[in-house]
Amino acid sequence: MTGSTVSIDFKTIDEILESCNYSKQYLIAMLQKVQEVYKYLPEEAMTYIGEKVDGLSPATVYGVATFYAQFSLEPKGKYEIKVCDGTACHVRGSMPVLNAIREKLNLKDNKITTDDGLFSLEIVSCLGACGLAPVCVINEKVYPQMTSDAISIVLDTLLKEERGN
Amino acid sequence: MSEDKKTLIIEGKEVEFTNEPNLLEVIRKAGMNVPTFCYRPDLTPFGACRMCVVEVIYPNGRTMINSSCTMPPEAGIKVLLNTERVRKIRKMVLELLLANHDRECTSCDKSGSCELQQYAEEYGIKDVKKYAQKEDWQEIDNSSDCLVRDNNKCILCGACVRACHEHQGLQVLGFANRGSATHVQPMAGKPLADTECINCGQCAAVCPTGALTIKSVVNDVWAEITNPNKKVVAQFAPSVRVALGEMFGLKPGVNTTNKINAALKKIGFDLVFDTNFSADLTIMEEAQEFVTRLTTGGTLPMFTSCCPGWVRFLELQHPDMLNHLSTCKSPQGMLGAVIREYVPQYYPEITKENLVSVSIMPCTAKKYEAKREQFKMEDGRQEIDYVMTTQELGRMIKSAGIDFNSLEDVPADSPFGQYTGAGTIFGVSGGVAEAAARTAYTLVTGQELQNVVINDMRGTHRVKTVELDLNGTKVKVKIVNTLAEAEKCMREIKEGKADYQLLEVMACPGGCINGGGQPLSFNDSNIKEQRAQGLYTDDEQGQYRKSHENPEIKELYDKHLEKPNSHKSHELLHTSYSDKRSGCYIGIAK
């Protein structure tokens, strides 16, 4: 996948492994903690875990990381946009919302993060808020009953804030 | 309890079972069979391919379709192997696999020995375009010197993943992604050559299709042989002689040494030497090195260094332990050097320039070994030009139109063709230690060992520990095969818990007889024992059974090398190792 875009502090990863007792049964927890720090799973971090933890290898860690949708191998943006495409959201029009975001942020093909690193886009299966369908979540904040126009305004607001900073 | 005899009925025949791990083994024991891709007797059952499905009728009349490789045998059940239902399932499995498969069979390395091809033919699969065809073809990984990985032929049976994990403890290969995007690959899709792969080829040995194959040099060797300006010299390893026959309908373990000599000559090799000779030479050097370490307080335990998979493992995973490794080259490496140095002296028509050195090995990792930096000559060439596996030799003999079984016996050429029983057992786990013990005994005690067979060192199981009494000097030897076991030894040693002075390691389960380059035998779990027995019989029948009794070895020392571990032999027969971890991506974790 992509090469490293951040420099890895192996001390941080050692602390994470320490907290998980260097035990392979906590691999998912380890990966979650690494992703919390770096916003994605850098390749070096996966290699490091595979080498340091007994019973794992870089390839097996990579296998777990690519199995679960929650893990990203590409750096995520400052704003992580999650678009729900569960059944309820889907029938109430999550796809037009998604397409509007892609167009607005110029995310072509399967690109998930904007070139400026500001936004990243992820489709999730169900956020458990079907009554608010279609739903988007941006950095933990829930945006209910989205339309392509509404999400456009949300993104404009965020962009304005960023430029103001 | 488990000893109780229980019965079940397979295809109307009452079959007894005791402690068979699964129904498939019971079916096979009863002389019947079902097709399978993913079941390999030496690996954990996986249940991935669904080809071994059978119809099971329980005493209460309930009927189930079950994969026989993962189902424990149960008393009282009736098992049907070829009902319409199971045949339909197997056919669909094959059709779906073929829809996703690169069906370039004619140019595939596995053609003729591919299980997918075989079952597709047996089950009469004619319409492969019934299902949507795969579109995202992947690039072939040609990076390794030993193996070729072609994911377009992978059927996701996971045999390679399990072999790498369960035999070698390495897990270089793993599954990545999921669902229809799942595929087998090293970490992040890295080229195999850049990974911690030790080239043992056990993955290729269990692969049912052409997804993992041996990188062949057959065409290059043919080109050298047909070039009138070249003199091609061959050597072949102990294990080759007891396995090659399988490719020509002989039983595993049949010793074909003199037929191989004959075949090689017929193909056009100018000289044929025997790696068994240099196995004897290795013992002369290694036994001396061991005794010196033992008596002068050198680094112990000493590790044997014949197995290139093991050497690479150590260089990558435990570079801090390299001083334990014997400095002796492997038998292949020793004969490679000896051929370069001395053949032109014995055969004037052969010169340094026109000599082409080819070795035939049961091993894929030997291809990598021959390309080591340490074996580079002054003119930039390697001491050994080409390494072929047993499989490649078999193919070469077939393509030369030679009727292998009717060949007249031909002896190897001198002066590097004679061998002892000690040299020939190098091919089986425990053999190097047994051979070394026979000579070390003489070195330490000055007397000859009377009972040369050390039974505790024999057998293809993974771990053996033997205590030797060299006339008062006690020496403990540990013998392991597979690197999963070797890794445990490394930990023992680092924790100060190792009480042995010599450690013999072979990376392949059972030793070289079961190497990654040997003829394929997907489902014969006894083949290791049969091949090992072939070598032990060769040992028994030999005129000499101790390396130091080999007349040609004596001559080599008398005329050229002076004595074991002399200056000249160090120059020719010993080598050095280096930390390869820092150059590999795993090096980031110290």
Short mmCIF file of N, CA and C in Angstrom, two decimals, chain A:
data_model
loop_
_atom_site.label_atom_id
_atom_site.label_comp_id
_atom_site.label_asym_id
_atom_site.label_seq_id
_atom_site.Cartn_x
_atom_site.Cartn_y
_atom_site.Cartn_z
N MET A 1 0.85 -1.19 0.00
CA MET A 1 0.00 0.00 0.00
C MET A 1 0.89 1.24 0.00
N THR A 2 0.55 2.23 0.78
CA THR A 2 1.33 3.45 0.75
C THR A 2 2.54 3.34 1.65
N GLY A 3 3.55 4.10 1.35
CA GLY A 3 4.72 4.10 2.21
C GLY A 3 4.45 4.94 3.44
N SER A 4 5.45 5.00 4.29
CA SER A 4 5.26 5.73 5.52
C SER A 4 5.18 7.23 5.23
N THR A 5 4.23 7.88 5.84
CA THR A 5 4.16 9.33 5.67
C THR A 5 4.39 10.04 6.99
N VAL A 6 4.45 9.28 8.06
CA VAL A 6 4.82 9.90 9.33
C VAL A 6 6.02 9.15 9.86
N SER A 7 6.78 9.80 10.74
CA SER A 7 7.88 9.04 11.31
C SER A 7 7.36 8.33 12.56
N ILE A 8 7.74 7.07 12.67
CA ILE A 8 7.21 6.25 13.74
C ILE A 8 8.10 6.35 14.96
N ASP A 9 7.47 6.57 16.08
CA ASP A 9 8.21 6.55 17.33
C ASP A 9 7.99 5.18 17.96
N PHE A 10 9.02 4.33 17.86
CA PHE A 10 8.83 2.96 18.33
C PHE A 10 8.62 2.88 19.83
N LYS A 11 9.06 3.94 20.53
CA LYS A 11 8.82 3.95 21.98
C LYS A 11 7.32 3.96 22.27
N THR A 12 6.60 4.76 21.48
CA THR A 12 5.15 4.82 21.64
C THR A 12 4.54 3.44 21.41
N ILE A 13 5.02 2.78 20.36
CA ILE A 13 4.46 1.46 20.06
C ILE A 13 4.83 0.46 21.14
N ASP A 14 6.07 0.57 21.64
CA ASP A 14 6.47 -0.32 22.74
C ASP A 14 5.54 -0.15 23.94
N GLU A 15 5.17 1.11 24.23
CA GLU A 15 4.26 1.36 25.36
C GLU A 15 2.92 0.68 25.12
N ILE A 16 2.45 0.77 23.88
CA ILE A 16 1.18 0.13 23.54
C ILE A 16 1.29 -1.38 23.71
N LEU A 17 2.38 -1.95 23.21
CA LEU A 17 2.56 -3.41 23.33
C LEU A 17 2.67 -3.81 24.79
N GLU A 18 3.39 -3.00 25.55
CA GLU A 18 3.54 -3.25 26.99
C GLU A 18 2.17 -3.30 27.65
N SER A 19 1.33 -2.32 27.30
CA SER A 19 0.00 -2.25 27.91
C SER A 19 -0.85 -3.46 27.52
N CYS A 20 -0.48 -4.10 26.43
CA CYS A 20 -1.21 -5.29 25.99
C CYS A 20 -0.44 -6.55 26.32
N ASN A 21 0.59 -6.40 27.17
CA ASN A 21 1.31 -7.57 27.66
C ASN A 21 2.07 -8.34 26.58
N TYR A 22 2.32 -7.69 25.46
CA TYR A 22 2.98 -8.35 24.32
C TYR A 22 2.29 -9.65 23.94
N SER A 23 0.99 -9.70 24.15
CA SER A 23 0.26 -10.95 23.92
C SER A 23 -0.53 -10.85 22.63
N LYS A 24 -0.39 -11.89 21.80
CA LYS A 24 -0.98 -11.79 20.46
C LYS A 24 -2.51 -11.76 20.48
N GLN A 25 -3.09 -12.21 21.59
CA GLN A 25 -4.56 -12.18 21.64
C GLN A 25 -5.10 -10.75 21.67
N TYR A 26 -4.24 -9.78 21.98
CA TYR A 26 -4.70 -8.39 22.01
C TYR A 26 -4.33 -7.62 20.74
N LEU A 27 -4.06 -8.36 19.68
CA LEU A 27 -3.60 -7.70 18.46
C LEU A 27 -4.56 -6.59 18.01
N ILE A 28 -5.85 -6.87 18.04
CA ILE A 28 -6.80 -5.86 17.55
C ILE A 28 -6.74 -4.61 18.43
N ALA A 29 -6.64 -4.82 19.73
CA ALA A 29 -6.52 -3.68 20.63
C ALA A 29 -5.25 -2.88 20.34
N MET A 30 -4.16 -3.61 20.08
CA MET A 30 -2.90 -2.92 19.75
C MET A 30 -3.07 -2.05 18.52
N LEU A 31 -3.68 -2.65 17.50
CA LEU A 31 -3.84 -1.91 16.24
C LEU A 31 -4.74 -0.70 16.44
N GLN A 32 -5.78 -0.86 17.26
CA GLN A 32 -6.67 0.27 17.51
C GLN A 32 -5.92 1.41 18.18
N LYS A 33 -5.07 1.04 19.14
CA LYS A 33 -4.32 2.08 19.85
C LYS A 33 -3.32 2.77 18.93
N VAL A 34 -2.69 1.98 18.06
CA VAL A 34 -1.75 2.58 17.11
C VAL A 34 -2.50 3.54 16.18
N GLN A 35 -3.68 3.10 15.76
CA GLN A 35 -4.45 3.95 14.85
C GLN A 35 -4.92 5.22 15.55
N GLU A 36 -5.15 5.12 16.85
CA GLU A 36 -5.53 6.31 17.61
C GLU A 36 -4.41 7.35 17.56
N VAL A 37 -3.18 6.87 17.68
CA VAL A 37 -2.04 7.79 17.71
C VAL A 37 -1.77 8.38 16.32
N TYR A 38 -1.73 7.51 15.31
CA TYR A 38 -1.27 7.98 13.99
C TYR A 38 -2.41 8.25 13.02
N LYS A 39 -3.63 7.96 13.43
CA LYS A 39 -4.80 8.14 12.56
C LYS A 39 -4.86 7.09 11.45
N TYR A 40 -3.88 6.23 11.37
CA TYR A 40 -3.91 5.10 10.44
C TYR A 40 -2.87 4.09 10.91
N LEU A 41 -2.69 2.99 10.18
CA LEU A 41 -1.69 2.00 10.58
C LEU A 41 -0.48 2.09 9.66
N PRO A 42 0.56 2.76 10.12
CA PRO A 42 1.76 2.84 9.27
C PRO A 42 2.35 1.44 9.09
N GLU A 43 2.91 1.18 7.91
CA GLU A 43 3.46 -0.14 7.62
C GLU A 43 4.53 -0.55 8.63
N GLU A 44 5.40 0.41 8.97
CA GLU A 44 6.47 0.09 9.92
C GLU A 44 5.91 -0.35 11.26
N ALA A 45 4.80 0.27 11.66
CA ALA A 45 4.21 -0.10 12.95
C ALA A 45 3.72 -1.54 12.90
N MET A 46 3.11 -1.92 11.77
CA MET A 46 2.62 -3.30 11.65
C MET A 46 3.78 -4.29 11.64
N THR A 47 4.84 -3.94 10.92
CA THR A 47 6.03 -4.80 10.89
C THR A 47 6.59 -4.96 12.29
N TYR A 48 6.68 -3.83 12.98
CA TYR A 48 7.25 -3.83 14.33
C TYR A 48 6.45 -4.74 15.26
N ILE A 49 5.13 -4.62 15.19
CA ILE A 49 4.28 -5.46 16.05
C ILE A 49 4.47 -6.94 15.67
N GLY A 50 4.50 -7.22 14.38
CA GLY A 50 4.66 -8.59 13.92
C GLY A 50 5.96 -9.21 14.40
N GLU A 51 7.00 -8.39 14.49
CA GLU A 51 8.30 -8.90 14.92
C GLU A 51 8.40 -9.01 16.43
N LYS A 52 7.77 -8.07 17.13
CA LYS A 52 7.95 -8.00 18.58
C LYS A 52 7.05 -8.96 19.36
N VAL A 53 5.89 -9.24 18.80
CA VAL A 53 4.93 -10.05 19.55
C VAL A 53 5.07 -11.52 19.14
N ASP A 54 5.24 -12.35 20.15
CA ASP A 54 5.40 -13.78 19.93
C ASP A 54 4.20 -14.37 19.21
N GLY A 55 4.48 -15.17 18.17
CA GLY A 55 3.38 -15.85 17.48
C GLY A 55 2.79 -15.05 16.34
N LEU A 56 3.24 -13.81 16.17
CA LEU A 56 2.77 -13.01 15.03
C LEU A 56 3.91 -12.82 14.05
N SER A 57 3.56 -12.39 12.84
CA SER A 57 4.57 -11.99 11.87
C SER A 57 4.02 -10.76 11.17
N PRO A 58 4.87 -10.01 10.49
CA PRO A 58 4.34 -8.84 9.77
C PRO A 58 3.17 -9.22 8.86
N ALA A 59 3.28 -10.36 8.17
CA ALA A 59 2.21 -10.74 7.24
C ALA A 59 0.89 -11.03 7.97
N THR A 60 0.97 -11.62 9.16
CA THR A 60 -0.28 -11.92 9.86
C THR A 60 -0.91 -10.64 10.41
N VAL A 61 -0.07 -9.71 10.87
CA VAL A 61 -0.60 -8.44 11.36
C VAL A 61 -1.27 -7.70 10.20
N TYR A 62 -0.61 -7.72 9.06
CA TYR A 62 -1.16 -7.07 7.87
C TYR A 62 -2.49 -7.73 7.49
N GLY A 63 -2.55 -9.04 7.63
CA GLY A 63 -3.78 -9.77 7.32
C GLY A 63 -4.94 -9.31 8.18
N VAL A 64 -4.69 -9.14 9.48
CA VAL A 64 -5.74 -8.69 10.39
C VAL A 64 -6.11 -7.24 10.07
N ALA A 65 -5.10 -6.43 9.82
CA ALA A 65 -5.34 -5.02 9.55
C ALA A 65 -6.18 -4.82 8.29
N THR A 66 -5.97 -5.68 7.30
CA THR A 66 -6.72 -5.51 6.05
C THR A 66 -8.06 -6.24 6.10
N PHE A 67 -8.25 -7.09 7.11
CA PHE A 67 -9.52 -7.82 7.22
C PHE A 67 -10.62 -6.89 7.74
N TYR A 68 -10.27 -6.07 8.73
CA TYR A 68 -11.28 -5.24 9.37
C TYR A 68 -11.37 -3.87 8.72
N ALA A 69 -12.61 -3.46 8.44
CA ALA A 69 -12.82 -2.16 7.81
C ALA A 69 -12.43 -1.02 8.73
N GLN A 70 -12.40 -1.27 10.04
CA GLN A 70 -12.08 -0.17 10.98
C GLN A 70 -10.63 0.31 10.86
N PHE A 71 -9.78 -0.53 10.26
CA PHE A 71 -8.38 -0.12 10.16
C PHE A 71 -8.10 0.50 8.81
N SER A 72 -7.33 1.57 8.85
CA SER A 72 -6.97 2.22 7.60
C SER A 72 -5.47 2.13 7.40
N LEU A 73 -5.06 1.79 6.19
CA LEU A 73 -3.62 1.74 5.90
C LEU A 73 -3.16 3.04 5.27
N GLU A 74 -4.11 3.94 5.08
CA GLU A 74 -3.73 5.25 4.54
C GLU A 74 -3.99 6.28 5.61
N PRO A 75 -3.17 7.31 5.65
CA PRO A 75 -3.39 8.35 6.65
C PRO A 75 -4.79 8.94 6.51
N LYS A 76 -5.44 9.19 7.62
CA LYS A 76 -6.76 9.81 7.58
C LYS A 76 -6.62 11.32 7.69
N GLY A 77 -7.69 12.02 7.33
CA GLY A 77 -7.65 13.48 7.37
C GLY A 77 -7.89 14.02 8.76
N LYS A 78 -7.74 15.34 8.87
CA LYS A 78 -8.02 15.98 10.15
C LYS A 78 -9.50 15.78 10.49
N TYR A 79 -10.34 15.87 9.45
CA TYR A 79 -11.76 15.59 9.63
C TYR A 79 -12.08 14.24 9.02
N GLU A 80 -12.50 13.29 9.86
CA GLU A 80 -12.86 11.96 9.37
C GLU A 80 -14.36 11.91 9.14
N ILE A 81 -14.73 11.84 7.86
CA ILE A 81 -16.16 11.80 7.54
C ILE A 81 -16.59 10.34 7.40
N LYS A 82 -17.64 9.98 8.14
CA LYS A 82 -18.20 8.65 7.98
C LYS A 82 -19.59 8.80 7.39
N VAL A 83 -19.83 8.15 6.27
CA VAL A 83 -21.15 8.17 5.67
C VAL A 83 -21.78 6.81 5.91
N CYS A 84 -22.94 6.83 6.54
CA CYS A 84 -23.61 5.56 6.80
C CYS A 84 -24.30 5.07 5.53
N ASP A 85 -24.04 3.81 5.21
CA ASP A 85 -24.73 3.22 4.06
C ASP A 85 -25.45 1.94 4.49
N GLY A 86 -25.95 1.97 5.70
CA GLY A 86 -26.79 0.87 6.16
C GLY A 86 -28.10 0.89 5.37
N THR A 87 -28.93 -0.12 5.56
CA THR A 87 -30.14 -0.24 4.74
C THR A 87 -31.00 1.02 4.80
N ALA A 88 -31.26 1.49 6.03
CA ALA A 88 -32.15 2.64 6.18
C ALA A 88 -31.57 3.88 5.49
N CYS A 89 -30.29 4.13 5.75
CA CYS A 89 -29.64 5.30 5.15
C CYS A 89 -29.60 5.16 3.64
N HIS A 90 -29.36 3.92 3.20
CA HIS A 90 -29.24 3.70 1.76
C HIS A 90 -30.55 4.05 1.05
N VAL A 91 -31.68 3.55 1.59
CA VAL A 91 -32.95 3.82 0.91
C VAL A 91 -33.36 5.28 1.04
N ARG A 92 -32.85 5.96 2.05
CA ARG A 92 -33.21 7.37 2.21
C ARG A 92 -32.20 8.28 1.52
N GLY A 93 -31.29 7.69 0.76
CA GLY A 93 -30.46 8.53 -0.11
C GLY A 93 -29.06 8.83 0.38
N SER A 94 -28.37 7.83 0.92
CA SER A 94 -26.99 8.09 1.35
C SER A 94 -26.03 8.21 0.17
N MET A 95 -26.38 7.55 -0.94
CA MET A 95 -25.47 7.57 -2.09
C MET A 95 -25.29 8.98 -2.69
N PRO A 96 -26.40 9.73 -2.89
CA PRO A 96 -26.21 11.10 -3.38
C PRO A 96 -25.37 11.94 -2.42
N VAL A 97 -25.52 11.70 -1.12
CA VAL A 97 -24.71 12.43 -0.13
C VAL A 97 -23.24 12.09 -0.33
N LEU A 98 -22.99 10.79 -0.46
CA LEU A 98 -21.62 10.32 -0.65
C LEU A 98 -21.01 10.94 -1.92
N ASN A 99 -21.78 10.89 -2.99
CA ASN A 99 -21.27 11.44 -4.26
C ASN A 99 -21.00 12.93 -4.16
N ALA A 100 -21.85 13.61 -3.42
CA ALA A 100 -21.66 15.06 -3.24
C ALA A 100 -20.35 15.34 -2.51
N ILE A 101 -20.07 14.51 -1.50
CA ILE A 101 -18.82 14.69 -0.74
C ILE A 101 -17.63 14.44 -1.65
N ARG A 102 -17.70 13.34 -2.39
CA ARG A 102 -16.59 12.99 -3.29
C ARG A 102 -16.32 14.11 -4.27
N GLU A 103 -17.39 14.67 -4.81
CA GLU A 103 -17.23 15.73 -5.81
C GLU A 103 -16.65 16.98 -5.18
N LYS A 104 -17.21 17.34 -4.05
CA LYS A 104 -16.79 18.56 -3.36
C LYS A 104 -15.30 18.48 -2.97
N LEU A 105 -14.90 17.32 -2.49
CA LEU A 105 -13.53 17.18 -1.98
C LEU A 105 -12.57 16.64 -3.05
N ASN A 106 -13.12 16.44 -4.24
CA ASN A 106 -12.29 15.94 -5.34
C ASN A 106 -11.63 14.59 -5.01
N LEU A 107 -12.40 13.68 -4.45
CA LEU A 107 -11.88 12.35 -4.14
C LEU A 107 -12.30 11.39 -5.25
N LYS A 108 -11.36 11.12 -6.14
CA LYS A 108 -11.70 10.26 -7.27
C LYS A 108 -11.32 8.81 -7.01
N ASP A 109 -11.91 7.93 -7.76
CA ASP A 109 -11.67 6.49 -7.64
C ASP A 109 -11.84 6.04 -6.19
N ASN A 110 -10.85 5.38 -5.65
CA ASN A 110 -11.01 4.89 -4.29
C ASN A 110 -10.20 5.71 -3.29
N LYS A 111 -9.84 6.90 -3.70
CA LYS A 111 -9.05 7.74 -2.81
C LYS A 111 -9.87 8.07 -1.57
N ILE A 112 -9.24 8.00 -0.41
CA ILE A 112 -10.04 8.26 0.79
C ILE A 112 -9.64 9.57 1.47
N THR A 113 -8.46 10.09 1.19
CA THR A 113 -8.02 11.29 1.90
C THR A 113 -7.70 12.39 0.89
N THR A 114 -8.09 13.61 1.21
CA THR A 114 -7.79 14.73 0.30
C THR A 114 -6.30 15.03 0.31
N ASP A 115 -5.85 15.64 -0.78
CA ASP A 115 -4.41 15.89 -0.91
C ASP A 115 -3.87 16.78 0.21
N ASP A 116 -4.70 17.70 0.70
CA ASP A 116 -4.22 18.58 1.77
C ASP A 116 -4.32 17.91 3.14
N GLY A 117 -4.78 16.65 3.17
CA GLY A 117 -4.83 15.92 4.43
C GLY A 117 -5.92 16.41 5.37
N LEU A 118 -6.83 17.24 4.86
CA LEU A 118 -7.85 17.82 5.72
C LEU A 118 -9.01 16.84 5.96
N PHE A 119 -9.46 16.22 4.87
CA PHE A 119 -10.63 15.35 5.00
C PHE A 119 -10.32 13.92 4.57
N SER A 120 -10.96 12.97 5.26
CA SER A 120 -10.95 11.61 4.73
C SER A 120 -12.37 11.06 4.80
N LEU A 121 -12.65 10.15 3.89
CA LEU A 121 -14.02 9.68 3.72
C LEU A 121 -14.08 8.17 3.90
N GLU A 122 -15.09 7.74 4.62
CA GLU A 122 -15.22 6.31 4.88
C GLU A 122 -16.70 5.95 4.84
N ILE A 123 -17.01 4.82 4.22
CA ILE A 123 -18.39 4.35 4.22
C ILE A 123 -18.53 3.33 5.33
N VAL A 124 -19.53 3.49 6.17
CA VAL A 124 -19.72 2.52 7.25
C VAL A 124 -21.08 1.85 7.09
N SER A 125 -21.20 0.71 7.74
CA SER A 125 -22.39 -0.11 7.48
C SER A 125 -23.63 0.36 8.22
N CYS A 126 -23.57 0.52 9.50
CA CYS A 126 -24.73 1.06 10.20
C CYS A 126 -24.25 1.73 11.46
N LEU A 127 -24.69 2.96 11.69
CA LEU A 127 -24.27 3.69 12.88
C LEU A 127 -25.28 3.52 14.01
N GLY A 128 -26.33 2.80 13.73
CA GLY A 128 -27.34 2.57 14.77
C GLY A 128 -28.22 3.79 15.00
N ALA A 129 -28.28 4.66 14.03
CA ALA A 129 -29.13 5.85 14.17
C ALA A 129 -30.09 5.93 12.99
N CYS A 130 -30.74 4.83 12.73
CA CYS A 130 -31.55 4.72 11.51
C CYS A 130 -32.68 5.74 11.48
N GLY A 131 -33.16 6.15 12.67
CA GLY A 131 -34.23 7.15 12.73
C GLY A 131 -33.80 8.49 12.15
N LEU A 132 -32.48 8.69 12.08
CA LEU A 132 -31.96 9.98 11.60
C LEU A 132 -31.47 9.88 10.16
N ALA A 133 -31.78 8.78 9.50
CA ALA A 133 -31.22 8.50 8.17
C ALA A 133 -31.55 9.59 7.15
N PRO A 134 -30.65 9.84 6.21
CA PRO A 134 -29.28 9.33 6.16
C PRO A 134 -28.33 10.12 7.05
N VAL A 135 -27.42 9.40 7.68
CA VAL A 135 -26.55 10.01 8.70
C VAL A 135 -25.10 10.11 8.24
N CYS A 136 -24.48 11.21 8.61
CA CYS A 136 -23.02 11.32 8.47
C CYS A 136 -22.45 11.64 9.85
N VAL A 137 -21.21 11.20 10.07
CA VAL A 137 -20.53 11.57 11.30
C VAL A 137 -19.19 12.17 10.92
N ILE A 138 -18.93 13.35 11.42
CA ILE A 138 -17.62 13.96 11.16
C ILE A 138 -16.94 14.17 12.51
N ASN A 139 -15.82 13.50 12.68
CA ASN A 139 -15.09 13.55 13.97
C ASN A 139 -16.04 13.43 15.16
N GLU A 140 -16.77 12.38 15.24
CA GLU A 140 -17.66 12.09 16.37
C GLU A 140 -18.94 12.93 16.40
N LYS A 141 -19.02 13.99 15.59
CA LYS A 141 -20.25 14.80 15.60
C LYS A 141 -21.23 14.25 14.57
N VAL A 142 -22.48 14.05 15.01
CA VAL A 142 -23.48 13.42 14.14
C VAL A 142 -24.26 14.48 13.34
N TYR A 143 -24.36 14.25 12.05
CA TYR A 143 -25.15 15.14 11.20
C TYR A 143 -26.32 14.33 10.65
N PRO A 144 -27.54 14.59 11.16
CA PRO A 144 -28.69 13.77 10.77
C PRO A 144 -29.34 14.25 9.48
N GLN A 145 -30.14 13.37 8.89
CA GLN A 145 -30.98 13.69 7.73
C GLN A 145 -30.26 14.53 6.69
N MET A 146 -29.16 13.99 6.23
CA MET A 146 -28.33 14.73 5.27
C MET A 146 -28.92 14.68 3.85
N THR A 147 -28.63 15.74 3.13
CA THR A 147 -28.89 15.75 1.69
C THR A 147 -27.59 16.21 1.04
N SER A 148 -27.54 16.15 -0.27
CA SER A 148 -26.30 16.61 -0.91
C SER A 148 -26.09 18.10 -0.67
N ASP A 149 -27.15 18.87 -0.62
CA ASP A 149 -26.99 20.30 -0.35
C ASP A 149 -26.53 20.54 1.07
N ALA A 150 -27.17 19.80 2.00
CA ALA A 150 -26.85 20.02 3.42
C ALA A 150 -25.39 19.69 3.71
N ILE A 151 -24.90 18.57 3.18
CA ILE A 151 -23.51 18.18 3.48
C ILE A 151 -22.55 19.18 2.85
N SER A 152 -22.97 19.75 1.73
CA SER A 152 -22.16 20.75 1.07
C SER A 152 -21.96 21.96 1.98
N ILE A 153 -23.03 22.35 2.63
CA ILE A 153 -22.95 23.50 3.54
C ILE A 153 -22.06 23.16 4.73
N VAL A 154 -22.23 21.94 5.24
CA VAL A 154 -21.40 21.52 6.38
C VAL A 154 -19.92 21.60 6.02
N LEU A 155 -19.60 21.06 4.84
CA LEU A 155 -18.19 21.05 4.42
C LEU A 155 -17.67 22.47 4.20
N ASP A 156 -18.53 23.32 3.61
CA ASP A 156 -18.13 24.72 3.41
C ASP A 156 -17.80 25.40 4.73
N THR A 157 -18.63 25.12 5.72
CA THR A 157 -18.41 25.71 7.04
C THR A 157 -17.07 25.27 7.60
N LEU A 158 -16.81 23.96 7.49
CA LEU A 158 -15.54 23.44 8.02
C LEU A 158 -14.36 24.06 7.27
N LEU A 159 -14.51 24.17 5.95
CA LEU A 159 -13.42 24.75 5.15
C LEU A 159 -13.18 26.20 5.54
N LYS A 160 -14.24 26.92 5.80
CA LYS A 160 -14.13 28.33 6.17
C LYS A 160 -13.38 28.44 7.49
N GLU A 161 -13.77 27.56 8.43
CA GLU A 161 -13.09 27.55 9.74
C GLU A 161 -11.60 27.32 9.56
N GLU A 162 -11.29 26.37 8.69
CA GLU A 162 -9.88 26.03 8.47
C GLU A 162 -9.13 27.21 7.89
N ARG A 163 -9.74 27.91 6.95
CA ARG A 163 -9.06 29.04 6.32
C ARG A 163 -8.90 30.18 7.30
N GLY A 164 -9.89 30.29 8.19
CA GLY A 164 -9.82 31.34 9.19
C GLY A 164 -8.66 31.11 10.15
N ASN A 165 -8.32 29.83 10.37
CA ASN A 165 -7.24 29.53 11.33
C ASN A 165 -5.89 29.96 10.82
#
